[in-house]
Amino acid sequence: AQKVTQAQTEISVVEKEDVTLDCVYETRDTTYYLFWYKQPPSGELVFLIRRNSFDEQNEISGRYSWNFQKSTSSFNFTITASQVVDSAVYFCALSEAEDYGQNFVFGPGTRLSVLP
Amino acid sequence: DAGVTQSPTHLIKTRGQHVTLRCSPISGHKSVSWYQQVLGQGPQFIFQYYEKEERGRGNFPDRFSARQFPNYSSELNVNALLLGDSALYLCASSLAKAYNSPLHFGNGTRLTVT
């Protein structure tokens, strides 16, 4: 069963618009981490943020912000005043403590296109 | 500091052949993981190695194998290639071996099997 769902396959916005990327996860573990990665056309996955299951504080970093809600098993990512350079595929990932090691489970990704 | 480096960048093989992909982690990182990313999908976990020992294996056939060397670099080997093995193979390194340590990825090796 898929553990990470990113329902939005593709999103297109015009530059300077705000955009929210949705991530819903499924786990029976009480201890886990959630991650967001960005994959530009070059192919390299770039680490953006991690959040542990005990920390529901939202976080803001520049134009990026993250909303973690355990009650709905969601970890959404918002880009404010989007820019063309934000165009990429964004992945949400889950890492569970009960899994021995670093078996990151990635969602299918959301392709974001920011148009000038 | 250099990031994770992978070689080769691209590779074209024929069905039934064998392939070896190579990865050098970020300096100081002892954990190396391999992921397969099929076009249009998220990466899927293949292996994790830490201090030359296998710490995790994903749901891949025995045709897939890997190893880690004393300098923490790693190789992924795939035998008897199938068309379905065509994908981007990503190597990632991390400072620690635990589930909460972020993975840092290389640019990947794009393997095409014809």
Tab-separated table of C-alpha atoms in Angstrom:
chain	number	residue	atom	x	y	z
A	1	ALA	CA	0.000	0.000	0.000
A	2	GLN	CA	1.286	3.420	-0.874
A	3	LYS	CA	2.335	5.250	2.253
A	4	VAL	CA	2.793	8.727	0.797
A	5	THR	CA	0.231	10.356	-1.453
A	6	GLN	CA	0.688	13.511	-3.460
A	7	ALA	CA	-2.646	13.928	-5.180
A	8	GLN	CA	-1.579	16.809	-7.392
A	9	THR	CA	0.283	15.406	-10.366
A	10	GLU	CA	0.956	18.739	-12.025
A	11	ILE	CA	0.365	22.360	-11.059
A	12	SER	CA	0.872	25.455	-13.178
A	13	VAL	CA	0.926	28.939	-11.717
A	14	VAL	CA	1.925	32.355	-12.926
A	15	GLU	CA	4.952	33.968	-11.339
A	16	LYS	CA	4.257	35.701	-7.993
A	17	GLU	CA	1.255	33.509	-7.230
A	18	ASP	CA	1.240	31.451	-4.034
A	19	VAL	CA	1.050	27.681	-4.421
A	20	THR	CA	0.500	24.833	-1.954
A	21	LEU	CA	1.679	21.287	-2.569
A	22	ASP	CA	-0.230	18.612	-0.683
A	23	CYS	CA	1.219	15.530	0.997
A	24	VAL	CA	-0.735	12.903	2.897
A	25	TYR	CA	1.022	9.997	4.562
A	26	GLU	CA	0.077	6.752	6.196
A	27	THR	CA	1.957	5.068	9.039
A	28	ARG	CA	1.324	2.959	12.125
A	29	ASP	CA	4.597	4.045	13.660
A	30	THR	CA	4.426	6.761	16.305
A	31	THR	CA	7.960	7.908	15.605
A	32	TYR	CA	8.774	9.044	12.107
A	33	TYR	CA	10.185	11.866	10.047
A	34	LEU	CA	8.759	13.626	7.029
A	35	PHE	CA	10.863	15.266	4.347
A	36	TRP	CA	10.405	17.466	1.298
A	37	TYR	CA	12.762	17.277	-1.673
A	38	LYS	CA	12.989	19.318	-4.870
A	39	GLN	CA	14.090	17.743	-8.140
A	40	PRO	CA	14.996	20.291	-10.825
A	41	PRO	CA	15.518	19.174	-14.452
A	42	SER	CA	19.158	18.345	-13.664
A	43	GLY	CA	17.876	15.310	-11.761
A	44	GLU	CA	19.496	15.817	-8.373
A	45	LEU	CA	17.112	15.622	-5.438
A	46	VAL	CA	17.659	18.610	-3.160
A	47	PHE	CA	16.760	18.311	0.515
A	48	LEU	CA	14.457	21.138	1.667
A	49	ILE	CA	13.150	20.311	5.129
A	50	ARG	CA	12.512	17.548	7.638
A	51	ARG	CA	9.969	17.388	10.443
A	52	ASN	CA	9.692	14.808	13.204
A	53	SER	CA	6.397	13.316	14.303
A	54	PHE	CA	6.493	15.043	17.678
A	55	ASP	CA	6.939	18.551	16.360
A	56	GLU	CA	3.800	20.035	14.865
A	57	GLN	CA	5.093	23.577	14.767
A	58	ASN	CA	4.788	25.096	11.352
A	59	GLU	CA	7.960	26.410	9.817
A	60	ILE	CA	8.783	29.295	7.549
A	61	SER	CA	12.010	29.717	5.628
A	62	GLY	CA	12.006	32.682	3.313
A	63	ARG	CA	9.306	32.104	0.690
A	64	TYR	CA	8.808	28.497	1.828
A	65	SER	CA	6.527	27.354	4.620
A	66	TRP	CA	5.385	23.965	5.845
A	67	ASN	CA	2.180	22.973	7.617
A	68	PHE	CA	2.320	19.673	9.525
A	69	GLN	CA	-0.988	18.352	10.858
A	70	LYS	CA	-0.834	14.990	12.570
A	71	SER	CA	-4.614	14.831	12.939
A	72	THR	CA	-5.028	14.693	9.171
A	73	SER	CA	-1.686	12.995	8.435
A	74	SER	CA	-0.685	15.847	6.178
A	75	PHE	CA	2.521	17.756	5.626
A	76	ASN	CA	1.820	20.494	3.100
A	77	PHE	CA	4.336	22.831	1.490
A	78	THR	CA	3.564	26.403	0.415
A	79	ILE	CA	5.656	28.611	-1.817
A	80	THR	CA	4.804	32.285	-1.509
A	81	ALA	CA	5.340	34.637	-4.453
A	82	SER	CA	6.497	31.827	-6.714
A	83	GLN	CA	9.373	32.340	-9.132
A	84	VAL	CA	10.319	30.630	-12.385
A	85	VAL	CA	13.280	29.007	-10.601
A	86	ASP	CA	10.803	27.155	-8.383
A	87	SER	CA	9.781	25.047	-11.379
A	88	ALA	CA	10.660	21.445	-10.486
A	89	VAL	CA	9.196	18.190	-9.266
A	90	TYR	CA	8.619	18.178	-5.519
A	91	PHE	CA	8.617	14.988	-3.480
A	92	CYS	CA	7.347	14.310	0.001
A	93	ALA	CA	8.980	11.370	1.819
A	94	LEU	CA	8.361	9.364	4.990
A	95	SER	CA	10.994	7.630	7.120
A	96	GLU	CA	9.782	5.415	9.950
A	97	ALA	CA	11.767	4.570	13.074
A	98	GLU	CA	10.613	0.944	13.059
A	99	ASP	CA	12.179	0.427	9.660
A	100	TYR	CA	15.770	-0.568	10.244
A	101	GLY	CA	17.894	2.027	8.545
A	102	GLN	CA	16.923	4.678	6.034
A	103	ASN	CA	14.155	3.285	3.893
A	104	PHE	CA	12.670	6.561	2.715
A	105	VAL	CA	9.277	6.127	1.097
A	106	PHE	CA	8.692	8.806	-1.489
A	107	GLY	CA	5.414	10.025	-2.900
A	108	PRO	CA	4.871	10.141	-6.658
A	109	GLY	CA	5.797	13.813	-6.811
A	110	THR	CA	4.099	17.011	-7.944
A	111	ARG	CA	5.420	18.778	-11.024
A	112	LEU	CA	5.269	22.534	-10.493
A	113	SER	CA	5.539	24.856	-13.462
A	114	VAL	CA	5.876	28.550	-12.746
A	115	LEU	CA	5.178	30.606	-15.829
A	116	PRO	CA	6.663	34.085	-16.344
B	1	ASP	CA	33.057	20.453	-0.522
B	2	ALA	CA	32.038	18.124	-3.330
B	3	GLY	CA	28.582	16.621	-3.211
B	4	VAL	CA	27.655	13.050	-3.995
B	5	THR	CA	29.220	12.035	-7.284
B	6	GLN	CA	27.972	9.254	-9.517
B	7	SER	CA	29.384	7.649	-12.621
B	8	PRO	CA	28.656	7.183	-15.375
B	9	THR	CA	26.061	9.854	-16.120
B	10	HIS	CA	24.362	7.868	-18.843
B	11	LEU	CA	24.546	4.248	-19.887
B	12	ILE	CA	22.940	2.188	-22.622
B	13	LYS	CA	22.898	-1.589	-22.230
B	14	THR	CA	21.260	-4.528	-23.948
B	15	ARG	CA	18.902	-6.973	-22.285
B	16	GLY	CA	20.766	-9.731	-20.453
B	17	GLN	CA	23.906	-7.672	-19.893
B	18	HIS	CA	25.397	-6.657	-16.577
B	19	VAL	CA	25.964	-3.106	-15.310
B	20	THR	CA	27.982	-1.512	-12.498
B	21	LEU	CA	27.153	1.951	-11.204
B	22	ARG	CA	29.481	3.865	-8.927
B	23	CYS	CA	28.999	6.419	-6.187
B	24	SER	CA	31.243	8.560	-3.997
B	25	PRO	CA	29.569	10.039	-0.903
B	26	ILE	CA	30.049	13.460	0.580
B	27	SER	CA	33.277	13.580	2.563
B	28	GLY	CA	32.596	12.417	6.121
B	29	HIS	CA	29.391	10.582	5.232
B	30	LYS	CA	29.516	6.885	6.061
B	31	SER	CA	26.058	5.862	4.931
B	32	VAL	CA	25.244	5.280	1.268
B	33	SER	CA	21.849	4.394	-0.143
B	34	TRP	CA	20.670	3.504	-3.635
B	35	TYR	CA	17.312	4.399	-5.131
B	36	GLN	CA	15.666	3.615	-8.462
B	37	GLN	CA	13.499	6.274	-10.064
B	38	VAL	CA	11.355	5.201	-12.972
B	39	LEU	CA	10.177	8.037	-15.213
B	40	GLY	CA	7.248	9.871	-13.696
B	41	GLN	CA	7.512	8.208	-10.291
B	42	GLY	CA	9.163	8.849	-6.961
B	43	PRO	CA	12.443	7.182	-6.032
B	44	GLN	CA	12.217	3.658	-4.687
B	45	PHE	CA	14.630	2.295	-2.079
B	46	ILE	CA	17.038	-0.442	-3.192
B	47	PHE	CA	19.832	-0.687	-0.589
B	48	GLN	CA	21.465	1.077	2.321
B	49	TYR	CA	25.058	0.456	3.422
B	50	TYR	CA	26.788	1.750	6.504
B	51	GLU	CA	30.365	0.979	7.440
B	52	LYS	CA	30.463	-1.597	4.629
B	53	GLU	CA	27.517	-3.537	5.996
B	54	GLU	CA	24.089	-3.805	4.420
B	55	ARG	CA	21.506	-2.170	6.691
B	56	GLY	CA	18.488	-2.341	4.499
B	57	ARG	CA	17.191	-3.833	1.278
B	58	GLY	CA	14.119	-2.847	-0.669
B	59	ASN	CA	11.807	-5.046	-2.667
B	60	PHE	CA	14.140	-5.762	-5.567
B	61	PRO	CA	15.180	-9.114	-7.078
B	62	ASP	CA	18.496	-10.786	-6.353
B	63	ARG	CA	19.787	-9.522	-9.689
B	64	PHE	CA	20.463	-6.316	-7.787
B	65	SER	CA	23.463	-6.268	-5.467
B	66	ALA	CA	25.696	-3.649	-3.944
B	67	ARG	CA	28.728	-3.182	-1.792
B	68	GLN	CA	30.528	-0.436	0.067
B	69	PHE	CA	34.263	-0.008	0.155
B	70	PRO	CA	36.563	1.068	3.023
B	71	ASN	CA	36.582	4.645	1.665
B	72	TYR	CA	32.736	4.558	1.879
B	73	SER	CA	32.236	4.680	-1.884
B	74	SER	CA	29.760	2.200	-3.250
B	75	GLU	CA	28.854	0.142	-6.289
B	76	LEU	CA	25.454	-1.030	-7.454
B	77	ASN	CA	25.448	-4.077	-9.694
B	78	VAL	CA	22.560	-5.295	-11.789
B	79	ASN	CA	22.754	-8.639	-13.594
B	80	ALA	CA	20.661	-10.015	-16.445
B	81	LEU	CA	19.234	-6.621	-17.329
B	82	LEU	CA	15.573	-6.344	-18.260
B	83	LEU	CA	13.834	-3.585	-20.190
B	84	GLY	CA	12.076	-2.654	-16.949
B	85	ASP	CA	15.404	-1.819	-15.316
B	86	SER	CA	15.572	1.340	-17.423
B	87	ALA	CA	15.504	4.164	-14.891
B	88	LEU	CA	17.450	6.888	-13.132
B	89	TYR	CA	19.584	5.328	-10.395
B	90	LEU	CA	20.214	7.694	-7.547
B	91	CYS	CA	22.869	7.391	-4.898
B	92	ALA	CA	22.481	9.239	-1.607
B	93	SER	CA	24.772	9.686	1.339
B	94	SER	CA	24.097	10.784	4.894
B	95	LEU	CA	26.076	11.613	7.963
B	96	ALA	CA	24.328	9.055	10.130
B	97	LYS	CA	22.635	5.747	9.480
B	98	ALA	CA	19.378	6.489	11.256
B	99	TYR	CA	15.917	7.135	9.890
B	100	ASN	CA	16.023	10.836	10.772
B	101	SER	CA	19.201	11.713	8.918
B	102	PRO	CA	18.546	13.595	5.644
B	103	LEU	CA	19.695	11.966	2.449
B	104	HIS	CA	21.881	13.982	0.096
B	105	PHE	CA	21.555	12.819	-3.492
B	106	GLY	CA	23.813	12.781	-6.498
B	107	ASN	CA	22.699	13.621	-10.032
B	108	GLY	CA	22.086	9.982	-10.821
B	109	THR	CA	22.966	7.543	-13.569
B	110	ARG	CA	20.401	7.221	-16.327
B	111	LEU	CA	20.331	3.607	-17.472
B	112	THR	CA	18.608	2.662	-20.705
B	113	VAL	CA	18.130	-1.028	-21.481
B	114	THR	CA	17.325	-1.879	-25.106
